[in-house]
Amino acid sequence: APPPLQQVVKEAGAVQDFSRDGLGGLLDAEEMRVFLQKVSDYRCAGPFLQSVRRREVPDYHLVIKRPMSIAAMKSKVSKGQYVDTLAFFSDFDLMVRNAMTYNEPE
């Protein structure tokens, strides 16, 4: 069974905080790839690895207007679409916020 959402968000948030404080400077594409691989290896990363599919979660795109996943970030790294480290971690932030927004109690 997957971990409860609160645990996923807590662990992803811990990675996010580390990334801001621990890396501080500019990252090149290889460092971004390594970071994403390390995040992917977390036991709680499952929900973040691939984009949410409409057929599996039909209302997701009605709630979340800017979806983000680790796969999408890896693609952007490969295509050289991150102009700086801030843009990279902004997407990471977006991914975590999307999970919190979609799964927040009604």
JSON list of C-alpha atoms in Angstrom, two decimals:
[
{"chain": "A", "resi": 1, "resn": "ALA", "atom": "CA", "xyz": [0.00, 0.00, 0.00]},
{"chain": "A", "resi": 2, "resn": "PRO", "atom": "CA", "xyz": [1.32, 3.48, -0.79]},
{"chain": "A", "resi": 3, "resn": "PRO", "atom": "CA", "xyz": [2.23, 5.72, 2.14]},
{"chain": "A", "resi": 4, "resn": "PRO", "atom": "CA", "xyz": [-0.37, 8.23, 3.31]},
{"chain": "A", "resi": 5, "resn": "LEU", "atom": "CA", "xyz": [-0.31, 11.52, 1.41]},
{"chain": "A", "resi": 6, "resn": "GLN", "atom": "CA", "xyz": [0.86, 13.41, 4.49]},
{"chain": "A", "resi": 7, "resn": "GLN", "atom": "CA", "xyz": [4.02, 11.28, 4.60]},
{"chain": "A", "resi": 8, "resn": "VAL", "atom": "CA", "xyz": [4.67, 11.74, 0.87]},
{"chain": "A", "resi": 9, "resn": "VAL", "atom": "CA", "xyz": [4.33, 15.52, 1.15]},
{"chain": "A", "resi": 10, "resn": "LYS", "atom": "CA", "xyz": [6.43, 15.63, 4.33]},
{"chain": "A", "resi": 11, "resn": "GLU", "atom": "CA", "xyz": [9.29, 13.69, 2.74]},
{"chain": "A", "resi": 12, "resn": "ALA", "atom": "CA", "xyz": [9.06, 15.62, -0.54]},
{"chain": "A", "resi": 13, "resn": "GLY", "atom": "CA", "xyz": [9.05, 18.86, 1.44]},
{"chain": "A", "resi": 14, "resn": "ALA", "atom": "CA", "xyz": [12.17, 17.74, 3.30]},
{"chain": "A", "resi": 15, "resn": "VAL", "atom": "CA", "xyz": [13.90, 17.19, -0.05]},
{"chain": "A", "resi": 16, "resn": "GLN", "atom": "CA", "xyz": [12.69, 20.60, -1.18]},
{"chain": "A", "resi": 17, "resn": "ASP", "atom": "CA", "xyz": [14.08, 22.32, 1.93]},
{"chain": "A", "resi": 18, "resn": "PHE", "atom": "CA", "xyz": [17.39, 20.51, 1.56]},
{"chain": "A", "resi": 19, "resn": "SER", "atom": "CA", "xyz": [17.61, 21.52, -2.08]},
{"chain": "A", "resi": 20, "resn": "ARG", "atom": "CA", "xyz": [17.27, 25.18, -1.23]},
{"chain": "A", "resi": 21, "resn": "ASP", "atom": "CA", "xyz": [19.63, 25.21, 1.73]},
{"chain": "A", "resi": 22, "resn": "GLY", "atom": "CA", "xyz": [22.05, 22.45, 0.78]},
{"chain": "A", "resi": 23, "resn": "LEU", "atom": "CA", "xyz": [22.67, 23.26, -2.86]},
{"chain": "A", "resi": 24, "resn": "GLY", "atom": "CA", "xyz": [22.46, 27.04, -2.74]},
{"chain": "A", "resi": 25, "resn": "GLY", "atom": "CA", "xyz": [24.30, 27.78, -5.99]},
{"chain": "A", "resi": 26, "resn": "LEU", "atom": "CA", "xyz": [23.72, 27.06, -9.63]},
{"chain": "A", "resi": 27, "resn": "LEU", "atom": "CA", "xyz": [23.21, 23.51, -10.83]},
{"chain": "A", "resi": 28, "resn": "ASP", "atom": "CA", "xyz": [24.24, 22.25, -14.22]},
{"chain": "A", "resi": 29, "resn": "ALA", "atom": "CA", "xyz": [22.15, 19.73, -16.16]},
{"chain": "A", "resi": 30, "resn": "GLU", "atom": "CA", "xyz": [24.03, 16.73, -14.77]},
{"chain": "A", "resi": 31, "resn": "GLU", "atom": "CA", "xyz": [23.51, 17.89, -11.19]},
{"chain": "A", "resi": 32, "resn": "MET", "atom": "CA", "xyz": [19.81, 18.37, -11.93]},
{"chain": "A", "resi": 33, "resn": "ARG", "atom": "CA", "xyz": [19.62, 14.81, -13.30]},
{"chain": "A", "resi": 34, "resn": "VAL", "atom": "CA", "xyz": [21.40, 13.45, -10.22]},
{"chain": "A", "resi": 35, "resn": "PHE", "atom": "CA", "xyz": [19.04, 15.36, -7.91]},
{"chain": "A", "resi": 36, "resn": "LEU", "atom": "CA", "xyz": [15.97, 14.03, -9.73]},
{"chain": "A", "resi": 37, "resn": "GLN", "atom": "CA", "xyz": [17.32, 10.48, -9.58]},
{"chain": "A", "resi": 38, "resn": "LYS", "atom": "CA", "xyz": [17.92, 10.79, -5.83]},
{"chain": "A", "resi": 39, "resn": "VAL", "atom": "CA", "xyz": [14.38, 12.09, -5.36]},
{"chain": "A", "resi": 40, "resn": "SER", "atom": "CA", "xyz": [13.06, 9.25, -7.55]},
{"chain": "A", "resi": 41, "resn": "ASP", "atom": "CA", "xyz": [14.77, 6.74, -5.26]},
{"chain": "A", "resi": 42, "resn": "TYR", "atom": "CA", "xyz": [12.79, 7.91, -2.19]},
{"chain": "A", "resi": 43, "resn": "ARG", "atom": "CA", "xyz": [10.21, 5.32, -1.22]},
{"chain": "A", "resi": 44, "resn": "CYS", "atom": "CA", "xyz": [7.51, 8.03, -1.29]},
{"chain": "A", "resi": 45, "resn": "ALA", "atom": "CA", "xyz": [8.31, 9.22, -4.82]},
{"chain": "A", "resi": 46, "resn": "GLY", "atom": "CA", "xyz": [5.91, 6.92, -6.65]},
{"chain": "A", "resi": 47, "resn": "PRO", "atom": "CA", "xyz": [3.06, 9.40, -7.08]},
{"chain": "A", "resi": 48, "resn": "PHE", "atom": "CA", "xyz": [5.48, 12.00, -8.47]},
{"chain": "A", "resi": 49, "resn": "LEU", "atom": "CA", "xyz": [7.36, 9.88, -11.02]},
{"chain": "A", "resi": 50, "resn": "GLN", "atom": "CA", "xyz": [4.95, 10.17, -13.97]},
{"chain": "A", "resi": 51, "resn": "SER", "atom": "CA", "xyz": [2.38, 12.70, -15.08]},
{"chain": "A", "resi": 52, "resn": "VAL", "atom": "CA", "xyz": [-1.18, 12.12, -13.87]},
{"chain": "A", "resi": 53, "resn": "ARG", "atom": "CA", "xyz": [-3.20, 10.47, -16.64]},
{"chain": "A", "resi": 54, "resn": "ARG", "atom": "CA", "xyz": [-6.67, 11.80, -17.43]},
{"chain": "A", "resi": 55, "resn": "ARG", "atom": "CA", "xyz": [-8.15, 8.32, -17.79]},
{"chain": "A", "resi": 56, "resn": "GLU", "atom": "CA", "xyz": [-6.90, 7.35, -14.32]},
{"chain": "A", "resi": 57, "resn": "VAL", "atom": "CA", "xyz": [-7.82, 10.62, -12.56]},
{"chain": "A", "resi": 58, "resn": "PRO", "atom": "CA", "xyz": [-10.43, 12.34, -14.78]},
{"chain": "A", "resi": 59, "resn": "ASP", "atom": "CA", "xyz": [-10.86, 15.49, -12.67]},
{"chain": "A", "resi": 60, "resn": "TYR", "atom": "CA", "xyz": [-7.17, 16.14, -11.95]},
{"chain": "A", "resi": 61, "resn": "HIS", "atom": "CA", "xyz": [-6.70, 18.59, -14.83]},
{"chain": "A", "resi": 62, "resn": "LEU", "atom": "CA", "xyz": [-9.84, 20.47, -13.81]},
{"chain": "A", "resi": 63, "resn": "VAL", "atom": "CA", "xyz": [-8.25, 21.19, -10.44]},
{"chain": "A", "resi": 64, "resn": "ILE", "atom": "CA", "xyz": [-4.56, 21.40, -11.41]},
{"chain": "A", "resi": 65, "resn": "LYS", "atom": "CA", "xyz": [-3.87, 23.83, -14.24]},
{"chain": "A", "resi": 66, "resn": "ARG", "atom": "CA", "xyz": [-0.06, 23.35, -14.40]},
{"chain": "A", "resi": 67, "resn": "PRO", "atom": "CA", "xyz": [0.74, 19.66, -13.84]},
{"chain": "A", "resi": 68, "resn": "MET", "atom": "CA", "xyz": [4.33, 18.70, -13.07]},
{"chain": "A", "resi": 69, "resn": "SER", "atom": "CA", "xyz": [6.11, 15.38, -12.49]},
{"chain": "A", "resi": 70, "resn": "ILE", "atom": "CA", "xyz": [9.63, 14.09, -12.14]},
{"chain": "A", "resi": 71, "resn": "ALA", "atom": "CA", "xyz": [9.38, 12.69, -15.69]},
{"chain": "A", "resi": 72, "resn": "ALA", "atom": "CA", "xyz": [8.42, 16.12, -17.02]},
{"chain": "A", "resi": 73, "resn": "MET", "atom": "CA", "xyz": [11.32, 17.71, -15.14]},
{"chain": "A", "resi": 74, "resn": "LYS", "atom": "CA", "xyz": [13.75, 15.12, -16.51]},
{"chain": "A", "resi": 75, "resn": "SER", "atom": "CA", "xyz": [12.51, 15.89, -20.00]},
{"chain": "A", "resi": 76, "resn": "LYS", "atom": "CA", "xyz": [13.00, 19.62, -19.46]},
{"chain": "A", "resi": 77, "resn": "VAL", "atom": "CA", "xyz": [16.55, 19.00, -18.19]},
{"chain": "A", "resi": 78, "resn": "SER", "atom": "CA", "xyz": [17.34, 16.88, -21.26]},
{"chain": "A", "resi": 79, "resn": "LYS", "atom": "CA", "xyz": [16.01, 19.59, -23.57]},
{"chain": "A", "resi": 80, "resn": "GLY", "atom": "CA", "xyz": [17.94, 22.35, -21.78]},
{"chain": "A", "resi": 81, "resn": "GLN", "atom": "CA", "xyz": [14.74, 24.18, -20.85]},
{"chain": "A", "resi": 82, "resn": "TYR", "atom": "CA", "xyz": [15.82, 25.24, -17.36]},
{"chain": "A", "resi": 83, "resn": "VAL", "atom": "CA", "xyz": [17.51, 28.62, -17.59]},
{"chain": "A", "resi": 84, "resn": "ASP", "atom": "CA", "xyz": [18.60, 28.54, -13.96]},
{"chain": "A", "resi": 85, "resn": "THR", "atom": "CA", "xyz": [18.38, 26.64, -10.69]},
{"chain": "A", "resi": 86, "resn": "LEU", "atom": "CA", "xyz": [15.45, 28.75, -9.50]},
{"chain": "A", "resi": 87, "resn": "ALA", "atom": "CA", "xyz": [13.32, 27.60, -12.45]},
{"chain": "A", "resi": 88, "resn": "PHE", "atom": "CA", "xyz": [14.25, 23.99, -11.71]},
{"chain": "A", "resi": 89, "resn": "PHE", "atom": "CA", "xyz": [13.26, 24.20, -8.05]},
{"chain": "A", "resi": 90, "resn": "SER", "atom": "CA", "xyz": [10.15, 26.22, -8.93]},
{"chain": "A", "resi": 91, "resn": "ASP", "atom": "CA", "xyz": [8.95, 23.20, -10.88]},
{"chain": "A", "resi": 92, "resn": "PHE", "atom": "CA", "xyz": [9.77, 20.95, -7.93]},
{"chain": "A", "resi": 93, "resn": "ASP", "atom": "CA", "xyz": [7.76, 23.29, -5.70]},
{"chain": "A", "resi": 94, "resn": "LEU", "atom": "CA", "xyz": [4.90, 23.22, -8.20]},
{"chain": "A", "resi": 95, "resn": "MET", "atom": "CA", "xyz": [4.86, 19.41, -8.19]},
{"chain": "A", "resi": 96, "resn": "VAL", "atom": "CA", "xyz": [4.59, 19.27, -4.39]},
{"chain": "A", "resi": 97, "resn": "ARG", "atom": "CA", "xyz": [1.99, 22.08, -4.23]},
{"chain": "A", "resi": 98, "resn": "ASN", "atom": "CA", "xyz": [-0.10, 20.33, -6.89]},
{"chain": "A", "resi": 99, "resn": "ALA", "atom": "CA", "xyz": [-0.23, 17.18, -4.76]},
{"chain": "A", "resi": 100, "resn": "MET", "atom": "CA", "xyz": [-1.22, 19.17, -1.71]},
{"chain": "A", "resi": 101, "resn": "THR", "atom": "CA", "xyz": [-3.87, 21.15, -3.62]},
{"chain": "A", "resi": 102, "resn": "TYR", "atom": "CA", "xyz": [-5.47, 18.17, -5.33]},
{"chain": "A", "resi": 103, "resn": "ASN", "atom": "CA", "xyz": [-5.52, 16.04, -2.18]},
{"chain": "A", "resi": 104, "resn": "GLU", "atom": "CA", "xyz": [-6.51, 18.69, 0.36]},
{"chain": "A", "resi": 105, "resn": "PRO", "atom": "CA", "xyz": [-9.55, 17.79, 2.47]},
{"chain": "A", "resi": 106, "resn": "GLU", "atom": "CA", "xyz": [-12.83, 19.29, 1.29]}
]
